[in-house]
PDB file of C-alpha atoms in Angstrom:
ATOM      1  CA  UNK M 291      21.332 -39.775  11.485  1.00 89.00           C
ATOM      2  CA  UNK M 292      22.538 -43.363  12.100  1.00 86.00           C
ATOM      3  CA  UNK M 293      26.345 -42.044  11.606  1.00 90.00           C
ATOM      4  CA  UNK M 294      25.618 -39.192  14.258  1.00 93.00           C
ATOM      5  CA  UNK M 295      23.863 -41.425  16.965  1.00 94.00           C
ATOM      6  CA  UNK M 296      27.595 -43.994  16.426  1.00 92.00           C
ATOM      7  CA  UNK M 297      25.864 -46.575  13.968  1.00 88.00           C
ATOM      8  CA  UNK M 298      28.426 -48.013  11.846  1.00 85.00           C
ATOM      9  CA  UNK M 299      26.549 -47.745   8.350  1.00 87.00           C
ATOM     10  CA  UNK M 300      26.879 -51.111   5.805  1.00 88.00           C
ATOM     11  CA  UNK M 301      26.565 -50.525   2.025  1.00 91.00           C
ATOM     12  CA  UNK M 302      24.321 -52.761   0.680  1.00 93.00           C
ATOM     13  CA  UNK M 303      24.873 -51.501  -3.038  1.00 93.00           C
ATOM     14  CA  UNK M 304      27.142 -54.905  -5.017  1.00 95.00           C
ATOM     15  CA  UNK M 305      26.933 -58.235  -5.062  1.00 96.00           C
ATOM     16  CA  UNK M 306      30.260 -58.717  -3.380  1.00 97.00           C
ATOM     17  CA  UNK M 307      28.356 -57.549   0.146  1.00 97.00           C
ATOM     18  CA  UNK M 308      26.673 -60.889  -0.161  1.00 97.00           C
ATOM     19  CA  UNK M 309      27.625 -64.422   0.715  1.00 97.00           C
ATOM     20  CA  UNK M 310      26.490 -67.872  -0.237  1.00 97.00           C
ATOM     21  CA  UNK M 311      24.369 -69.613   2.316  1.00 97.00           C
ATOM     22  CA  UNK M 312      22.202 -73.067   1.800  1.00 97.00           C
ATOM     23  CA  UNK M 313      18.719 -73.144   2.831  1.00 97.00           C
ATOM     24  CA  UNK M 314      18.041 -77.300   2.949  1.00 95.00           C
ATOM     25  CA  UNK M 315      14.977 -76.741   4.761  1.00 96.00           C
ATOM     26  CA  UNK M 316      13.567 -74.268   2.307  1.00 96.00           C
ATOM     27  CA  UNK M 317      11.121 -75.813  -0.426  1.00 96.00           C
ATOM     28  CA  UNK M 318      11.385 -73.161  -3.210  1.00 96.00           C
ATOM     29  CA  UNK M 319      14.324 -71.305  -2.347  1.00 97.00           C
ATOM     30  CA  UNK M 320      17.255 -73.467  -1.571  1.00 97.00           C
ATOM     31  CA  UNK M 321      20.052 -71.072  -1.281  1.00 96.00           C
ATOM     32  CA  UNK M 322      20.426 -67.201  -1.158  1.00 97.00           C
ATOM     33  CA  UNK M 323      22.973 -64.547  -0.962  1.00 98.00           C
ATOM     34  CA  UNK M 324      23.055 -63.018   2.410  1.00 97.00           C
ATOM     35  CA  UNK M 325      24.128 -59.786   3.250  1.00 97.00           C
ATOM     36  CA  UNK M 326      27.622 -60.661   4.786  1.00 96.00           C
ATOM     37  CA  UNK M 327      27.040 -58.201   8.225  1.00 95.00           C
ATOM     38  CA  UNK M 328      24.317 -60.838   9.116  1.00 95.00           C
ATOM     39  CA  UNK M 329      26.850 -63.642   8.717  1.00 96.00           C
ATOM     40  CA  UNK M 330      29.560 -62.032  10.480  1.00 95.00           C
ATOM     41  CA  UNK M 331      27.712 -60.725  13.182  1.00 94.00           C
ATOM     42  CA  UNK M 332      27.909 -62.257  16.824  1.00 94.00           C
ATOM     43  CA  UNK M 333      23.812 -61.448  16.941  1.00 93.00           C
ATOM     44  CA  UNK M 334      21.339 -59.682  15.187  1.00 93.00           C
ATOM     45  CA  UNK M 335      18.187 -58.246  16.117  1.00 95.00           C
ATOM     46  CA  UNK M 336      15.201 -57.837  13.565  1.00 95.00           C
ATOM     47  CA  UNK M 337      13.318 -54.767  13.301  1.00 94.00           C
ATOM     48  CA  UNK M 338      10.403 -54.467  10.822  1.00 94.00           C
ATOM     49  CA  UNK M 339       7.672 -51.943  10.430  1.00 89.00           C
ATOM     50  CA  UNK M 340       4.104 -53.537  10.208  1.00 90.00           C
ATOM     51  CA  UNK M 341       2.663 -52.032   6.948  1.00 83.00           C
ATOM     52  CA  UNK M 342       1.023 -53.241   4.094  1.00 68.00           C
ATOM     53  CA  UNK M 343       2.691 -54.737   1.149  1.00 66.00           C
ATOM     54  CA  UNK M 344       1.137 -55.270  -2.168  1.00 69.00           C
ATOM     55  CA  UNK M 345       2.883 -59.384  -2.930  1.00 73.00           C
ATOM     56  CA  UNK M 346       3.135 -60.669   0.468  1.00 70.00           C
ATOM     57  CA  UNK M 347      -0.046 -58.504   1.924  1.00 75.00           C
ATOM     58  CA  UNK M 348       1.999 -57.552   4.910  1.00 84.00           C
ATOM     59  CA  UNK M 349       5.313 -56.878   5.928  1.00 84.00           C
ATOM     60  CA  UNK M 350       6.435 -58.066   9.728  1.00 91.00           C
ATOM     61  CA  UNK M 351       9.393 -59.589  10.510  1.00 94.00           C
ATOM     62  CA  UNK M 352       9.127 -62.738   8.045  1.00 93.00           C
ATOM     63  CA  UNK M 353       8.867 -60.622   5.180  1.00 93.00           C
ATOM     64  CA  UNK M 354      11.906 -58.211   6.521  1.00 93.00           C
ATOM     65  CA  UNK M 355      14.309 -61.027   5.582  1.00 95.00           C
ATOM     66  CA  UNK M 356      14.113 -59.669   1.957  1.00 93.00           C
ATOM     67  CA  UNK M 357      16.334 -56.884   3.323  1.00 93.00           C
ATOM     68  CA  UNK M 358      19.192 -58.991   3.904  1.00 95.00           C
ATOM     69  CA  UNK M 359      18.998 -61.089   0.347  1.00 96.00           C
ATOM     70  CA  UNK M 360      21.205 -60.180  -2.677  1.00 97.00           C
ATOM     71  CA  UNK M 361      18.154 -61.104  -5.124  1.00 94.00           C
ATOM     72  CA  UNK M 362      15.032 -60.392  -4.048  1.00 90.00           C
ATOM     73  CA  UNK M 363      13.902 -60.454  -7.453  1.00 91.00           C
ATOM     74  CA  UNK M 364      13.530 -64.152  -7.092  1.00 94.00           C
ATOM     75  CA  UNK M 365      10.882 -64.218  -4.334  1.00 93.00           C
ATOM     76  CA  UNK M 366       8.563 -62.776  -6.626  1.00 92.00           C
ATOM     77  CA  UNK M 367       9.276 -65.044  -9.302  1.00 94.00           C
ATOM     78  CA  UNK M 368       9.208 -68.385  -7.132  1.00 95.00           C
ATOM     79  CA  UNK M 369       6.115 -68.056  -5.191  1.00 93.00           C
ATOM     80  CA  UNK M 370       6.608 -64.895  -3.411  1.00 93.00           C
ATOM     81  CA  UNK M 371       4.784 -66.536   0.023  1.00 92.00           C
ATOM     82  CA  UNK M 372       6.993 -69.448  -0.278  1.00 96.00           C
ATOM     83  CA  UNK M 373      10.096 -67.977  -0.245  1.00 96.00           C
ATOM     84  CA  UNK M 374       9.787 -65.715   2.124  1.00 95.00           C
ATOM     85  CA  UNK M 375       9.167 -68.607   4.557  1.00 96.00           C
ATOM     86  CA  UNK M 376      12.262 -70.415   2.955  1.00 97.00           C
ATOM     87  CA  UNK M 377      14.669 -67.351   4.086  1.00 97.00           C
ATOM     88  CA  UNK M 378      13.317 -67.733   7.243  1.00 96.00           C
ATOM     89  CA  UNK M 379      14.806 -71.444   7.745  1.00 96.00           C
ATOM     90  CA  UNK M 380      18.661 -70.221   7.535  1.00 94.00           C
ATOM     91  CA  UNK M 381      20.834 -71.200  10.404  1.00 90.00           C
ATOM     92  CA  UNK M 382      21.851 -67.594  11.222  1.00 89.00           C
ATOM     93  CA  UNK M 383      18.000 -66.463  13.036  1.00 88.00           C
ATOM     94  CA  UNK M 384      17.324 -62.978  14.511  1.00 89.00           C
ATOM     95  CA  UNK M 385      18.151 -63.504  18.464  1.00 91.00           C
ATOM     96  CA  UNK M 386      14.716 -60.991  18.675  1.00 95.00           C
ATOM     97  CA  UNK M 387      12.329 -59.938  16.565  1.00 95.00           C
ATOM     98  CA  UNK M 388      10.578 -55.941  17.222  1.00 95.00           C
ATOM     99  CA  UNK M 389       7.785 -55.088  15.213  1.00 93.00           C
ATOM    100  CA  UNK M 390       6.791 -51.703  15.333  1.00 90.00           C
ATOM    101  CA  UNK M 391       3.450 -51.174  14.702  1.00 86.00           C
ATOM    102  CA  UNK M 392       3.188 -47.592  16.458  1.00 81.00           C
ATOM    103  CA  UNK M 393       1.859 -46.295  12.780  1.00 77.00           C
ATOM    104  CA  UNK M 394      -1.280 -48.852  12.642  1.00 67.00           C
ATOM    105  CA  UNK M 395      -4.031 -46.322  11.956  1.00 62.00           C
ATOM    106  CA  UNK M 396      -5.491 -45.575  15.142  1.00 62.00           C
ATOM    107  CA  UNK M 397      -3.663 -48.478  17.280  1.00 71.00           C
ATOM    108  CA  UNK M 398      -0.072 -48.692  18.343  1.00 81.00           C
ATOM    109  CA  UNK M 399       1.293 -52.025  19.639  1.00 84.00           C
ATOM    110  CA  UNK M 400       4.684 -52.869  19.489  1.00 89.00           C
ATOM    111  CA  UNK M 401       5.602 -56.852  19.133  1.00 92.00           C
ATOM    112  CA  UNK M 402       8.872 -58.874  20.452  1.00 94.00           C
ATOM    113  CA  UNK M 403       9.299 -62.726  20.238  1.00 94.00           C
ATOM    114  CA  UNK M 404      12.606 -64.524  19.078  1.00 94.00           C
ATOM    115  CA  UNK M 405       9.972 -66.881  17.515  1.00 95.00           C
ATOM    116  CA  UNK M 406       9.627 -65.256  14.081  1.00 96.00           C
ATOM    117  CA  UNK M 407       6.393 -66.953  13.075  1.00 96.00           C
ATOM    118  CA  UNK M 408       4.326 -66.059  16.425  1.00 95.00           C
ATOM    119  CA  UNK M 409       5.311 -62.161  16.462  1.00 95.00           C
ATOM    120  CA  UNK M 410       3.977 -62.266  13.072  1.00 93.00           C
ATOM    121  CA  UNK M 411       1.125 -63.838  13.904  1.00 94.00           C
ATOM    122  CA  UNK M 412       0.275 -61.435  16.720  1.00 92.00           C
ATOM    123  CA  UNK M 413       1.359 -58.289  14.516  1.00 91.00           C
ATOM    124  CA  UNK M 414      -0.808 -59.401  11.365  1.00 91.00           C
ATOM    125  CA  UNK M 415      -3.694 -60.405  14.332  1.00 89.00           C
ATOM    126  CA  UNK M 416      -3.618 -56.651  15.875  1.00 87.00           C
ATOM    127  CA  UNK M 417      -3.214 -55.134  12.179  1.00 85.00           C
ATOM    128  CA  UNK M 418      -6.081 -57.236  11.740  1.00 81.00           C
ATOM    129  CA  UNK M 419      -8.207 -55.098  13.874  1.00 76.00           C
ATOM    130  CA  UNK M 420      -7.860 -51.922  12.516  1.00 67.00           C
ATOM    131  CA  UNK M 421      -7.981 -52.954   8.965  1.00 70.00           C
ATOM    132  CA  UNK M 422      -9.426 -56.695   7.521  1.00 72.00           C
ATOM    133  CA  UNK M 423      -6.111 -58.506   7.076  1.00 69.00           C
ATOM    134  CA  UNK M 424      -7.167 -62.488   7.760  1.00 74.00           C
ATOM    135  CA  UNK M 425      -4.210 -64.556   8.897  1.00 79.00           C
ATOM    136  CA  UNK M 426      -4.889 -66.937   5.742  1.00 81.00           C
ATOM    137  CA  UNK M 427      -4.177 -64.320   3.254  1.00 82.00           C
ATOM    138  CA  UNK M 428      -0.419 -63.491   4.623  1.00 87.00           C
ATOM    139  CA  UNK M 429       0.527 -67.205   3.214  1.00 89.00           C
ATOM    140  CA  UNK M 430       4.147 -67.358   4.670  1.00 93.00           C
ATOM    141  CA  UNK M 431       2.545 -67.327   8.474  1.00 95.00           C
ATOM    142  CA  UNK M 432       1.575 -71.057   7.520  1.00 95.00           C
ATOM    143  CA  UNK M 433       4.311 -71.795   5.532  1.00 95.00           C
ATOM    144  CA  UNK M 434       6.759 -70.459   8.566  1.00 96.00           C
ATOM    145  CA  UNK M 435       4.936 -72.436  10.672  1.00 96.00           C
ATOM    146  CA  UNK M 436       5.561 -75.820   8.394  1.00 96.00           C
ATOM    147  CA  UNK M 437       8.845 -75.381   8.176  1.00 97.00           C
ATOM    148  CA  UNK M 438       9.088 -75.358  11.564  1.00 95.00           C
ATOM    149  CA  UNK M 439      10.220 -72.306  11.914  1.00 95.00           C
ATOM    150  CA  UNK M 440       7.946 -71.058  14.437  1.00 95.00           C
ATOM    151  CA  UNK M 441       4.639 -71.449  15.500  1.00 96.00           C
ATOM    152  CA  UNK M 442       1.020 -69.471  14.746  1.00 94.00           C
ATOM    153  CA  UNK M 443      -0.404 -71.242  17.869  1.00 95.00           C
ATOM    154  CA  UNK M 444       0.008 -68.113  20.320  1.00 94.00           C
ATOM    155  CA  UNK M 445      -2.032 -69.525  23.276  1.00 92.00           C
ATOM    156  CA  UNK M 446       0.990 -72.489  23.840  1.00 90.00           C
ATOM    157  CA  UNK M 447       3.231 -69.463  24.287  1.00 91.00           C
ATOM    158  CA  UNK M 448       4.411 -67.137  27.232  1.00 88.00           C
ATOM    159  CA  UNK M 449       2.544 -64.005  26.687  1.00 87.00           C
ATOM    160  CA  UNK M 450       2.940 -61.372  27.985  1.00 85.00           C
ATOM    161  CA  UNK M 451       0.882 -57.738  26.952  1.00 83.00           C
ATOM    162  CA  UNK M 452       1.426 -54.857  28.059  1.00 81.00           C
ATOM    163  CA  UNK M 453       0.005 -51.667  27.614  1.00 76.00           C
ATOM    164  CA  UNK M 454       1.448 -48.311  28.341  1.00 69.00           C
TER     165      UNK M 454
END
């Protein structure tokens, strides 16, 4: 489908795909192997699909990151929470980050921020509301947050909601 509609496809399959990159700001995870269409790209736009997830509670647009890593094996090995707010410190960010959320049982919302942390945040906040997902217990909001990667405090942002 993504070949019909012009998408140029990337394998993802060997390790060769995947480049070196530091992560000096990360506390667990200090380096990964990033998929090397990310590095090469001019931009890159982030688009998750707010569900649940059984290590990291829910996946947004923090936890999407593990898409782009050679070994995701070691997130779950180094403090699963952790790490996935490590990842989120490289230099090469998402310009934007979409969160479709159009499958939340009952509720649709769909999120955009280039501030990774807060369109979390609001995502795991709505997903929240149809089904009891505190903020506390998706750890690498906080963590995101700490690193300085983003913030959690949505009322010191520009909001803007829209519904359709």
């Amino acid at each position: 489908a993504a070949k019909a509609a012009g998408a140029k496809v990337m394998p993802a399959h060997l390790e060769s795909y995947y480049r070196p990159v530091d992560l000096s700001e990360g506390k667990n995870m200090k380096k990964a192997k990033i998929h090397e269409a990310i590095l090469n790209c001019d931009v890159w736009i982030n688009v998750p699909i707010l569900k649940n997830h059984g290590g990291a509670n829910l996946t947004i647009a923090m936890k999407n990151h593990m898409g782009i890593v050679w070994d995701r094996g070691y997130f779950h090995q180094n403090d699963l929470q952790q790490c996935i707010a490590d990842i989120c410190t490289m230099q090469k960010k998402a310009v934007l980050n979409v969160v479709d959320a159009s499958d939340v049982v009952l509720a649709k919302g769909l999120f955009v921020s280039p501030d990774i942390v807060a369109v979390d945040t609001a995502a795991a906040k709505f997903f929240n509301q149809v089904r009891e997902m505190p903020l506390d217990t998706v750890g690498h909001l906080a963590k995101g947050e700490a690193l300085k990667v983003g913030t959690m405090n949505l009322d010191k942002l520009n909001v803007k909601r829209i519904k359709l």
